[in-house]
Amino acid sequence: MAEAARRLTALAEQVLGVPLPVRVRAWDRSESGPPGTPVLVVRRRRALRRLLWKPGELGLARAWVAGDIDVEGDLYEALELLAGTLWERGEETGGPARGLAALRDPRLRAAGAELLKLAGPWTPPAPPAEEVRRTRGPLHTLRRDKQAISHHYDVGNAFYEKVLGPSMVYSCAYWDADSTLEDAQRAKLDLVCRKLGLAPGRRLLDVGCGWGSMVLHAAGEYGVSAVGITLSEEQAAYARKRIAEAGLTDRVEIRVQDYREFADGPFDAISSIGMAEHVGSAQYAAYAADLYALLKPGGRLLNHQIARRPLRDEEAYRVDEFIDRYVFPDGELAPVGRTVAQLEEAGFEVRDVEALREHYALTLRSWVANLESHWAEAVRLTSPGRARVWRLYMAACALSFERNRIGVNQVLAVRTPPSGEPGLSLRTREWRG
């Protein structure tokens, strides 16, 4: 008799101590749980072995990427419901990993034994091929950072075209009520240019230049000369092609180079859009000091960076396992206050901080919609697992921005000269050059 779903639901509720908020369908086609909710589909018993070997988030992530589990229905609704049960409640009780591991509890020992029966042969499944393979040793060496960037960005430019759309901008857009994604991305690039006071004859450095959209906009619309640097070979090749097609090779250069090895200053302005999240807390002071040194006196930095909420005990901060293994290896988030402090410690005068949290939620939902509408092509261009990684991480991040679990901020900072004149208008938010 098909009853795996009923047993799974009972086990989950026994471990969690609350009713499971979604319906479950198991590999034997049985179903259990509240009707009218998204369905958590456990396609293979291997999913249970993944949880037994890696309890908690990593086991769930591996099962998702491998296609052992799936969601039917609204993915956002499913994530909202499960987040409240598994993670937010888990923060109060020690988390799902600790709950499953605490087998000294007779109740959990019994649940573990039942799970073993359901899981089948006791062998550890291999991690999905999409999981990062990292160089051993310290974080944020030049070699390890290049590998981390390659893992995320060198998955095929054609894949990113399907997700990001024609703008090829992989950062938060700047929306108004009537924006399309392309309108909003162009508005963001233009906002950055205006904050930086770009004008003909000025020189711009774009750190982490991606597929070249910022330098193309700045050179084409504001007449600057620009250098973009990236660690991704695929991004650099794509950006150079776009620059050649735009007839801007005399004013825009793309280099595959680490910011720590770049010394071709001084610049009038530096943009760093969605790059500082890769720097790491141990390297951030050096990052800020390096950018400060590359600016002329009076030069401006626009640092566009995702931020997390501060913790009472900052030593307790841990990087999300799914994001670390499958999306942004070695990436770290900091509270915006810490970012501002470190820029100031490097010598910058911070002139403006603009929060764009809701804008990133809208951007991510647009990217998810693009991916879902081009699903078959995205799978063909990468792999089923890679497409699943991107769908889950973008949908989950959209909800995190909407719920104020993370934010994103543009910080405008100036290398103010000894005279104290920052070169900005008295009404800074007008963003005049």
Coordinates of C-alpha atoms in Angstrom, one line a residue:
M1 CA 0.0 0.0 0.0
A2 CA 1.4 3.4 -1.0
E3 CA 1.9 5.4 2.2
A4 CA 5.4 7.0 2.0
A5 CA 4.0 10.5 1.9
R6 CA 2.0 9.9 5.1
R7 CA 5.0 8.5 6.9
L8 CA 7.2 11.4 5.7
T9 CA 4.7 14.0 6.9
A10 CA 4.4 12.3 10.3
L11 CA 8.2 12.2 10.6
A12 CA 8.6 15.9 9.6
E13 CA 5.9 17.0 12.1
Q14 CA 7.5 14.8 14.9
V15 CA 10.9 16.4 14.3
L16 CA 9.6 20.0 13.8
G17 CA 6.9 19.9 16.5
V18 CA 4.4 21.7 14.2
P19 CA 2.2 20.7 11.3
L20 CA 3.9 20.7 7.9
P21 CA 2.5 23.6 6.0
V22 CA 2.8 22.1 2.5
R23 CA 1.4 18.9 0.9
V24 CA 3.9 16.1 0.2
R25 CA 3.9 13.7 -2.7
A26 CA 6.3 10.7 -2.5
W27 CA 8.0 8.5 -5.0
D28 CA 5.2 5.9 -4.6
R29 CA 2.7 8.5 -5.7
S30 CA 1.1 8.8 -2.3
E31 CA 0.1 12.2 -1.0
S32 CA -0.4 13.7 2.4
G33 CA -0.8 17.1 4.0
P34 CA -3.0 20.2 3.6
P35 CA -4.8 20.4 0.3
G36 CA -4.7 23.6 -1.8
T37 CA -1.0 24.3 -0.9
P38 CA 2.1 23.9 -2.9
V39 CA 3.3 20.3 -3.2
L40 CA 6.7 19.2 -2.0
V41 CA 7.5 16.3 -4.4
V42 CA 10.0 13.8 -3.1
R43 CA 10.9 12.1 -6.3
R44 CA 13.5 9.6 -5.0
R45 CA 14.3 8.0 -1.7
R46 CA 17.8 9.2 -2.3
A47 CA 16.6 12.6 -1.0
L48 CA 16.2 11.1 2.4
R49 CA 19.8 9.6 2.3
R50 CA 21.1 13.1 1.5
L51 CA 19.3 14.4 4.6
L52 CA 20.6 11.6 6.8
W53 CA 24.2 12.2 5.6
K54 CA 24.0 16.0 5.6
P55 CA 21.1 17.0 7.9
G56 CA 19.8 20.5 7.4
E57 CA 20.2 23.0 4.6
L58 CA 23.0 21.3 2.7
G59 CA 21.2 18.0 2.4
L60 CA 18.1 19.8 1.2
A61 CA 20.1 21.9 -1.3
R62 CA 21.8 18.8 -2.7
A63 CA 18.4 17.0 -3.0
W64 CA 17.0 20.1 -4.8
V65 CA 19.9 20.5 -7.2
A66 CA 19.9 16.8 -8.1
G67 CA 16.2 16.9 -8.8
D68 CA 15.4 14.5 -5.9
I69 CA 12.9 17.0 -4.6
D70 CA 10.8 19.6 -6.4
V71 CA 7.9 21.9 -5.8
E72 CA 4.7 21.9 -7.7
G73 CA 2.7 25.1 -7.5
D74 CA 3.9 28.6 -6.5
L75 CA 7.6 28.3 -5.6
Y76 CA 7.4 31.7 -3.7
E77 CA 4.5 30.5 -1.6
A78 CA 6.3 27.2 -0.9
L79 CA 9.4 29.0 0.2
E80 CA 7.5 31.4 2.4
L81 CA 5.7 28.5 4.1
L82 CA 8.8 26.4 4.6
A83 CA 11.0 29.2 5.7
G84 CA 8.6 30.0 8.5
T85 CA 8.6 26.3 9.6
L86 CA 12.2 25.2 9.0
W87 CA 14.4 28.2 9.2
E88 CA 12.8 31.0 11.1
R89 CA 11.5 28.7 13.8
G90 CA 14.8 26.8 13.6
E91 CA 16.6 29.9 14.6
E92 CA 14.8 29.8 17.9
T93 CA 15.3 26.0 18.5
G94 CA 18.8 25.6 17.1
G95 CA 17.9 25.0 13.5
P96 CA 16.9 21.9 11.5
A97 CA 20.4 20.5 11.4
R98 CA 20.7 20.5 15.2
G99 CA 17.2 19.1 15.5
L100 CA 17.9 16.1 13.3
A101 CA 21.3 15.5 14.8
A102 CA 20.2 15.5 18.4
L103 CA 19.6 11.8 18.5
R104 CA 19.9 11.6 22.3
D105 CA 16.3 12.6 22.3
P106 CA 14.3 9.3 22.2
R107 CA 11.6 11.0 20.0
L108 CA 14.2 11.9 17.4
R109 CA 16.0 8.6 17.7
A110 CA 12.7 6.9 16.7
A111 CA 12.2 9.4 13.9
G112 CA 15.8 8.7 12.7
A113 CA 15.2 4.9 12.7
E114 CA 12.0 5.4 10.7
L115 CA 13.8 7.6 8.2
L116 CA 16.5 5.0 7.8
K117 CA 13.8 2.4 6.8
L118 CA 12.3 4.8 4.3
A119 CA 15.7 5.9 2.9
G120 CA 16.8 2.6 1.4
P121 CA 20.4 1.5 1.0
W122 CA 22.7 3.2 3.5
T123 CA 25.2 4.7 1.1
P124 CA 26.1 8.4 0.9
P125 CA 25.0 9.9 -2.4
A126 CA 27.6 11.9 -4.3
P127 CA 27.1 15.7 -4.3
P128 CA 25.7 17.1 -7.5
A129 CA 28.2 18.0 -10.2
E130 CA 27.2 21.7 -9.8
E131 CA 28.6 21.9 -6.2
V132 CA 31.8 23.9 -6.1
R133 CA 35.2 22.2 -5.9
R134 CA 37.5 24.6 -4.1
T135 CA 41.2 25.1 -3.6
R136 CA 42.3 24.2 -0.1
G137 CA 43.8 26.8 2.0
P138 CA 43.0 30.4 3.1
L139 CA 40.0 32.3 1.8
H140 CA 40.4 35.1 -0.8
T141 CA 43.8 34.3 -2.2
L142 CA 44.1 35.5 -5.8
R143 CA 43.8 31.9 -7.1
R144 CA 40.9 31.0 -4.9
D145 CA 38.9 34.1 -5.7
K146 CA 39.4 33.6 -9.5
Q147 CA 38.1 30.0 -9.1
A148 CA 35.1 31.3 -7.1
I149 CA 34.2 33.9 -9.7
S150 CA 34.6 31.4 -12.5
H151 CA 32.3 29.0 -10.7
H152 CA 29.5 31.6 -10.7
Y153 CA 30.0 33.5 -13.9
D154 CA 31.7 31.1 -16.4
V155 CA 28.6 29.0 -16.9
G156 CA 27.8 30.3 -20.4
N157 CA 27.0 33.8 -21.6
A158 CA 24.1 32.5 -23.6
F159 CA 22.5 31.2 -20.3
Y160 CA 22.9 34.6 -18.7
E161 CA 21.3 36.2 -21.8
K162 CA 18.2 34.2 -21.1
V163 CA 18.1 35.2 -17.4
L164 CA 19.2 38.8 -17.5
G165 CA 17.7 39.9 -20.8
P166 CA 19.3 42.3 -23.3
S167 CA 20.8 44.6 -20.7
M168 CA 23.1 41.9 -19.4
V169 CA 23.2 43.7 -16.0
Y170 CA 23.6 41.3 -13.1
S171 CA 22.7 43.7 -10.2
C172 CA 19.7 45.5 -8.7
A173 CA 17.7 47.6 -11.2
Y174 CA 16.1 51.0 -10.4
W175 CA 12.4 50.8 -10.8
D176 CA 9.4 53.0 -11.1
A177 CA 5.8 52.1 -11.5
D178 CA 5.9 51.7 -15.3
S179 CA 9.4 50.2 -15.7
T180 CA 10.3 47.2 -17.8
L181 CA 13.4 45.3 -16.6
E182 CA 15.4 46.9 -19.4
D183 CA 14.1 50.4 -18.5
A184 CA 15.0 49.8 -14.8
Q185 CA 18.5 48.6 -15.6
R186 CA 19.2 51.5 -17.8
A187 CA 17.9 53.8 -15.1
K188 CA 20.2 52.2 -12.6
L189 CA 23.3 52.7 -14.8
D190 CA 22.3 56.3 -15.4
L191 CA 21.8 56.9 -11.7
V192 CA 25.3 55.6 -11.1
C193 CA 26.8 57.8 -13.8
R194 CA 25.0 60.9 -12.3
K195 CA 26.1 60.1 -8.8
L196 CA 29.7 59.8 -10.0
G197 CA 29.4 63.1 -11.9
L198 CA 30.6 61.6 -15.2
A199 CA 31.3 64.0 -18.1
P200 CA 33.5 64.0 -21.3
G201 CA 37.2 63.8 -20.5
R202 CA 36.8 62.0 -17.2
R203 CA 38.2 58.6 -16.5
L204 CA 36.2 55.7 -15.0
L205 CA 37.2 52.4 -13.4
D206 CA 34.5 49.8 -13.1
V207 CA 35.6 47.1 -10.6
G208 CA 33.8 43.8 -11.3
C209 CA 32.6 45.0 -14.7
G210 CA 30.5 41.9 -15.6
W211 CA 29.5 41.9 -19.2
G212 CA 30.5 45.5 -19.8
S213 CA 27.1 47.3 -19.4
M214 CA 28.3 50.0 -17.0
V215 CA 31.4 51.0 -19.1
L216 CA 29.3 50.9 -22.3
H217 CA 26.7 53.2 -20.8
A218 CA 29.2 55.6 -19.3
A219 CA 31.3 55.9 -22.5
G220 CA 28.3 56.0 -24.8
E221 CA 26.1 58.4 -22.9
Y222 CA 28.6 60.4 -20.8
G223 CA 31.7 60.5 -23.0
V224 CA 34.1 59.1 -20.5
S225 CA 37.1 56.8 -21.1
A226 CA 36.7 53.7 -19.0
V227 CA 38.5 50.6 -17.8
G228 CA 36.5 47.5 -16.7
I229 CA 38.1 44.7 -14.7
T230 CA 36.8 41.2 -14.1
L231 CA 38.1 37.8 -13.1
S232 CA 35.8 36.0 -15.6
E233 CA 37.3 35.1 -18.9
E234 CA 33.8 34.6 -20.4
Q235 CA 32.5 38.0 -19.2
A236 CA 35.6 39.7 -20.6
A237 CA 35.2 38.2 -24.0
Y238 CA 31.5 39.1 -24.2
A239 CA 32.2 42.7 -23.0
R240 CA 34.9 43.2 -25.6
K241 CA 32.6 42.0 -28.3
R242 CA 29.9 44.5 -27.2
I243 CA 32.4 47.3 -27.0
A244 CA 33.7 46.6 -30.5
E245 CA 30.1 46.5 -31.9
A246 CA 29.4 49.9 -30.3
G247 CA 32.5 51.4 -31.9
L248 CA 34.0 52.3 -28.4
T249 CA 37.3 50.4 -28.5
D250 CA 39.2 53.6 -28.5
R251 CA 37.7 54.7 -25.1
V252 CA 36.8 51.4 -23.3
E253 CA 39.2 48.7 -22.2
I254 CA 38.3 45.4 -20.5
R255 CA 41.0 43.5 -18.5
V256 CA 40.9 40.2 -16.7
Q257 CA 42.6 41.4 -13.6
D258 CA 42.2 41.3 -9.8
Y259 CA 41.6 44.7 -8.2
R260 CA 44.5 43.9 -5.8
E261 CA 46.9 43.8 -8.9
F262 CA 45.5 46.9 -10.6
A263 CA 47.6 50.1 -10.3
D264 CA 46.7 52.1 -13.4
G265 CA 45.3 55.1 -11.6
P266 CA 44.4 57.8 -11.0
F267 CA 40.7 57.9 -11.9
D268 CA 38.1 60.5 -11.6
A269 CA 35.5 57.9 -10.6
I270 CA 35.2 54.3 -9.6
S271 CA 32.1 52.2 -9.8
S272 CA 31.8 48.9 -7.9
I273 CA 28.4 47.3 -8.6
G274 CA 27.6 44.0 -7.0
M275 CA 31.3 43.1 -6.6
A276 CA 32.2 43.9 -3.0
E277 CA 30.2 40.9 -1.7
H278 CA 33.0 38.7 -3.1
V279 CA 35.8 40.6 -1.3
G280 CA 35.4 39.0 2.2
S281 CA 35.5 40.6 5.6
A282 CA 39.2 39.9 6.1
Q283 CA 40.1 41.7 2.8
Y284 CA 37.6 44.6 3.0
A285 CA 39.9 47.1 4.6
A286 CA 42.5 46.5 1.8
Y287 CA 39.8 46.7 -0.9
A288 CA 38.6 50.1 0.4
A289 CA 42.2 51.4 0.7
D290 CA 43.1 50.2 -2.8
L291 CA 40.1 52.0 -4.3
Y292 CA 40.9 55.1 -2.4
A293 CA 44.5 55.1 -3.7
L294 CA 43.2 54.7 -7.3
L295 CA 41.1 57.9 -7.1
K296 CA 42.3 61.5 -7.8
P297 CA 41.7 64.0 -4.9
G298 CA 38.0 64.9 -5.3
G299 CA 37.3 61.6 -7.1
R300 CA 34.1 59.6 -6.3
L301 CA 33.4 56.0 -5.5
L302 CA 30.0 54.4 -6.0
N303 CA 29.8 51.2 -4.0
H304 CA 26.6 49.2 -4.8
Q305 CA 26.5 46.3 -2.3
I306 CA 24.1 43.7 -0.7
A307 CA 23.9 44.0 3.0
R308 CA 22.6 41.7 5.7
R309 CA 21.0 42.6 9.0
P310 CA 23.4 43.1 11.9
L311 CA 23.6 40.4 14.6
R312 CA 23.8 40.8 18.3
D313 CA 26.9 38.5 18.2
E314 CA 28.7 39.2 14.9
E315 CA 31.0 36.2 15.6
A316 CA 28.0 34.0 15.1
Y317 CA 27.6 35.0 11.4
R318 CA 27.8 32.0 9.0
V319 CA 27.5 32.0 5.3
D320 CA 24.4 30.3 3.9
E321 CA 25.5 26.7 2.9
F322 CA 23.4 26.6 -0.3
I323 CA 24.7 30.0 -1.5
D324 CA 28.3 29.1 -0.5
R325 CA 28.4 25.7 -2.2
Y326 CA 26.3 26.4 -5.3
V327 CA 26.0 30.1 -6.0
F328 CA 28.7 32.5 -4.6
P329 CA 31.5 30.5 -3.1
D330 CA 33.4 32.4 -0.4
G331 CA 31.0 35.3 -0.6
E332 CA 30.2 37.3 2.5
L333 CA 27.7 39.9 3.5
A334 CA 28.2 42.7 6.0
P335 CA 25.8 45.2 7.6
V336 CA 25.7 48.5 5.7
G337 CA 27.0 50.3 8.8
R338 CA 30.2 48.2 8.8
T339 CA 30.7 48.9 5.1
V340 CA 30.3 52.7 5.7
A341 CA 32.7 52.5 8.6
Q342 CA 35.4 50.7 6.6
L343 CA 35.1 53.1 3.7
E344 CA 35.6 56.0 6.2
E345 CA 38.5 54.2 7.9
A346 CA 40.2 54.0 4.4
G347 CA 40.0 57.8 4.2
F348 CA 36.7 58.3 2.2
E349 CA 34.1 60.8 3.1
V350 CA 30.7 59.1 2.8
R351 CA 28.3 61.5 1.3
D352 CA 25.2 59.5 0.6
V353 CA 23.6 56.1 1.3
E354 CA 20.6 55.0 -0.7
A355 CA 18.7 51.8 0.1
L356 CA 17.3 49.9 -2.9
R357 CA 16.0 46.8 -1.1
E358 CA 12.6 46.7 -2.8
H359 CA 14.2 47.3 -6.1
Y360 CA 16.2 44.2 -5.9
A361 CA 13.2 42.1 -5.0
L362 CA 11.5 43.3 -8.2
T363 CA 14.7 42.6 -10.2
L364 CA 15.0 39.1 -8.9
R365 CA 11.4 38.3 -9.7
S366 CA 11.9 39.5 -13.2
W367 CA 15.0 37.2 -13.6
V368 CA 13.1 34.2 -12.2
A369 CA 10.3 34.9 -14.7
N370 CA 12.9 35.1 -17.6
L371 CA 14.4 31.8 -16.5
E372 CA 11.1 30.0 -16.2
S373 CA 10.0 31.3 -19.6
H374 CA 13.2 30.0 -21.2
W375 CA 13.5 26.9 -19.0
A376 CA 14.2 24.3 -21.7
E377 CA 16.8 26.5 -23.3
A378 CA 18.5 27.3 -20.0
V379 CA 18.7 23.6 -19.2
R380 CA 20.2 22.9 -22.6
L381 CA 22.7 25.7 -22.2
T382 CA 24.0 24.7 -18.8
S383 CA 22.5 21.6 -17.0
P384 CA 19.3 20.8 -15.2
G385 CA 21.0 21.2 -11.9
R386 CA 22.5 24.6 -12.7
A387 CA 19.1 25.9 -13.9
R388 CA 17.6 24.6 -10.6
V389 CA 20.3 26.3 -8.6
W390 CA 19.6 29.7 -10.2
R391 CA 15.8 29.4 -9.9
L392 CA 15.9 28.5 -6.2
Y393 CA 18.5 31.1 -5.2
M394 CA 16.9 34.0 -7.1
A395 CA 13.4 33.2 -5.8
A396 CA 14.6 32.8 -2.2
C397 CA 16.6 36.0 -2.4
A398 CA 13.6 37.9 -3.8
L399 CA 11.7 36.9 -0.6
S400 CA 14.7 37.8 1.6
F401 CA 14.7 41.3 0.2
E402 CA 11.0 41.6 0.5
R403 CA 11.1 40.5 4.2
N404 CA 14.0 42.8 5.0
R405 CA 16.3 39.9 5.8
I406 CA 18.9 41.4 3.4
G407 CA 19.1 44.8 1.7
V408 CA 21.2 46.5 -1.0
N409 CA 22.7 50.0 -0.8
Q410 CA 24.5 52.5 -3.0
V411 CA 27.1 54.3 -1.0
L412 CA 28.6 57.4 -2.6
A413 CA 32.0 58.2 -1.1
V414 CA 34.5 60.9 -2.0
R415 CA 38.3 61.2 -1.7
T416 CA 37.8 64.7 -0.3
P417 CA 40.9 66.8 -0.8
P418 CA 42.6 68.8 2.0
S419 CA 40.6 71.9 1.1
G420 CA 37.5 70.1 2.2
E421 CA 35.7 70.8 -1.1
P422 CA 34.0 67.6 -2.2
G423 CA 32.9 68.8 -5.6
L424 CA 29.2 68.1 -5.0
S425 CA 26.2 70.4 -5.1
L426 CA 24.7 71.5 -1.8
R427 CA 21.6 69.5 -2.7
T428 CA 23.3 66.2 -3.3
R429 CA 20.3 64.2 -4.3
E430 CA 19.9 66.2 -7.5
W431 CA 23.0 64.4 -8.7
R432 CA 24.5 67.1 -10.8
G433 CA 28.1 66.8 -12.0

